[in-house]
Amino acid sequence: MNEEAFWIRERVKAHNKWFEESLPMIASENLMSPLAKEMLISDFADRYAEGLPGKRYYQGNIYVDEVELKAIEMAKDLFQCSFADVRPISGTVANMAVLFAFAEPGDTITTCALAQGAHISTAKFGAFGLRSVESVNYPFNETDMNLDVDGTIKLLKEVRPKVAQFGLSVFLFPPPLKELEDTFHEIGCTVWYDAAHVFGLIAGGQFDDPLHKGVHVVSSSTHKTFPGPNHGMLLGNNLDEEQEKALYRAVFPGVTSSHHLHAMASLAITLAEEKVFGKEYALQTVRNARALGEALYERGINVLCPDLGFTRSHTLAVDVSAYGGGKIVAQDLENANIICNKNMLPKDTSAVRPSGIRLGVQELTRTGMKESEMVEVAELITRVCNKESPAKVKEDVKELKKGFTKIRYCFHEGEEAYRYHELV
Ligand code: DSN
């Protein structure tokens, strides 16, 4: 290999080693299982497929079709729904497909605001803007970090949106879909739920299931609490044939050509693993998040929603304005090998200098950490907030992480588990 290729490979190896010695706590990331990762270097990675299984525009898709049909079957089974499309290549692409299928330029969609934790694709400068839809934000209760039910019912009746969208990227508690269901029926809107952050928790039965509470379509990425590849998925219930066709067309040729067949196969493996390990993994993830919230709070850190047990998901929202704000604290934590992101809280107006950080425990849980390790993690975070030298804390982070370099809740954990500083 030439100098450039060697250099690139070395940088990637350095990154792998860094993360092996770190506590990755970005709420939107996770580790794939060894089997799921194996699919990414299969020949599927070199091929094209367009359209639906059995109706392709290319030859050579015999096994691709079989895997895709199996993935669809497993997805419907796991989420107990009538429609699944495993072709969107990311969560945002899945969102674009829903917009393409169910909204026309100029239509109104109700959604949460960015400062309340909404995903960037709901913004004017994101996918919503690309489709030229008008968005109206729900009233939000900052104390509960959730929608204001009465206000939301009133808003839905006034605005009568074409589509009502739910889902967050700081997703602490389930939205009150049950309380809103009658209103959905009354105004006849399409109900769309972006489940990306909590997809694995829903799969494992540990977060309110939207597909049986009036939601028509769920869009998601497949690499957050659902520990699969960087990819996307659509699920549906209560869709008529025309709506299903509209989604298929929106995915292809609307927003994808081929659909990253290696990632689709990896997703299929993850669905098979979730069937066996999903419940146990999701349960421990939520337990860990609540334990971390408690341990941080006991140490004087301002974790939001203490009266509600901090969270019902994998995520904590933490106000770190007392320690210099989200930008400074997230950088200090990175210097100590604790990887998280600065995040807007409802009171913030600047995304660049927000007062919060967002912490996710799904990846630490995936490596086998439990409640007792969450107390250790809380102590390390607190030391950084209290301005102890990040370089000093980093040594203790490395020490803790030494015992957690393998991947759990999957086939082939233990001695066969993937060591992520070794390139395949
Ligand atoms: N940007 C991701 C997140 O961190 O929530 C979602 O796409």
JSON list of N, CA and C and ligand atoms in Angstrom, two decimals, residues 26 28 92 119 169 197 224 358, ligand 1:
[
{"chain": "A", "resi": 26, "resn": "ILE", "atom": "N", "xyz": [-22.51, 8.91, 23.26]},
{"chain": "A", "resi": 26, "resn": "ILE", "atom": "CA", "xyz": [-23.38, 9.61, 22.32]},
{"chain": "A", "resi": 26, "resn": "ILE", "atom": "C", "xyz": [-24.67, 8.78, 22.21]},
{"chain": "A", "resi": 28, "resn": "SER", "atom": "N", "xyz": [-26.89, 8.39, 20.15]},
{"chain": "A", "resi": 28, "resn": "SER", "atom": "CA", "xyz": [-27.36, 7.89, 18.85]},
{"chain": "A", "resi": 28, "resn": "SER", "atom": "C", "xyz": [-26.43, 6.84, 18.25]},
{"chain": "A", "resi": 92, "resn": "THR", "atom": "N", "xyz": [-32.58, 9.56, 8.43]},
{"chain": "A", "resi": 92, "resn": "THR", "atom": "CA", "xyz": [-33.01, 10.77, 7.72]},
{"chain": "A", "resi": 92, "resn": "THR", "atom": "C", "xyz": [-33.59, 10.43, 6.36]},
{"chain": "A", "resi": 119, "resn": "HIS", "atom": "N", "xyz": [-35.39, 16.13, 16.08]},
{"chain": "A", "resi": 119, "resn": "HIS", "atom": "CA", "xyz": [-34.29, 15.81, 15.16]},
{"chain": "A", "resi": 119, "resn": "HIS", "atom": "C", "xyz": [-34.13, 16.90, 14.12]},
{"chain": "A", "resi": 169, "resn": "SER", "atom": "N", "xyz": [-34.76, 13.48, 19.49]},
{"chain": "A", "resi": 169, "resn": "SER", "atom": "CA", "xyz": [-33.38, 13.02, 19.60]},
{"chain": "A", "resi": 169, "resn": "SER", "atom": "C", "xyz": [-32.86, 13.19, 21.03]},
{"chain": "A", "resi": 197, "resn": "HIS", "atom": "N", "xyz": [-34.30, 6.92, 18.16]},
{"chain": "A", "resi": 197, "resn": "HIS", "atom": "CA", "xyz": [-33.56, 6.80, 19.41]},
{"chain": "A", "resi": 197, "resn": "HIS", "atom": "C", "xyz": [-34.02, 5.63, 20.27]},
{"chain": "A", "resi": 224, "resn": "LYS", "atom": "N", "xyz": [-28.96, 2.78, 16.98]},
{"chain": "A", "resi": 224, "resn": "LYS", "atom": "CA", "xyz": [-28.91, 3.51, 18.26]},
{"chain": "A", "resi": 224, "resn": "LYS", "atom": "C", "xyz": [-29.22, 2.49, 19.37]},
{"chain": "A", "resi": 358, "resn": "ARG", "atom": "N", "xyz": [-25.98, 15.74, 26.46]},
{"chain": "A", "resi": 358, "resn": "ARG", "atom": "CA", "xyz": [-26.85, 14.57, 26.35]},
{"chain": "A", "resi": 358, "resn": "ARG", "atom": "C", "xyz": [-25.98, 13.33, 26.57]},
{"chain": "B", "resi": 1, "resn": "DSN", "atom": "N1", "xyz": [-27.75, 13.17, 14.90]},
{"chain": "B", "resi": 1, "resn": "DSN", "atom": "C1", "xyz": [-28.29, 12.00, 15.53]},
{"chain": "B", "resi": 1, "resn": "DSN", "atom": "C2", "xyz": [-28.38, 12.20, 17.02]},
{"chain": "B", "resi": 1, "resn": "DSN", "atom": "O1", "xyz": [-27.33, 12.31, 17.59]},
{"chain": "B", "resi": 1, "resn": "DSN", "atom": "O2", "xyz": [-29.44, 12.20, 17.62]},
{"chain": "B", "resi": 1, "resn": "DSN", "atom": "C3", "xyz": [-29.55, 11.53, 14.96]},
{"chain": "B", "resi": 1, "resn": "DSN", "atom": "O3", "xyz": [-29.50, 11.44, 13.58]}
]
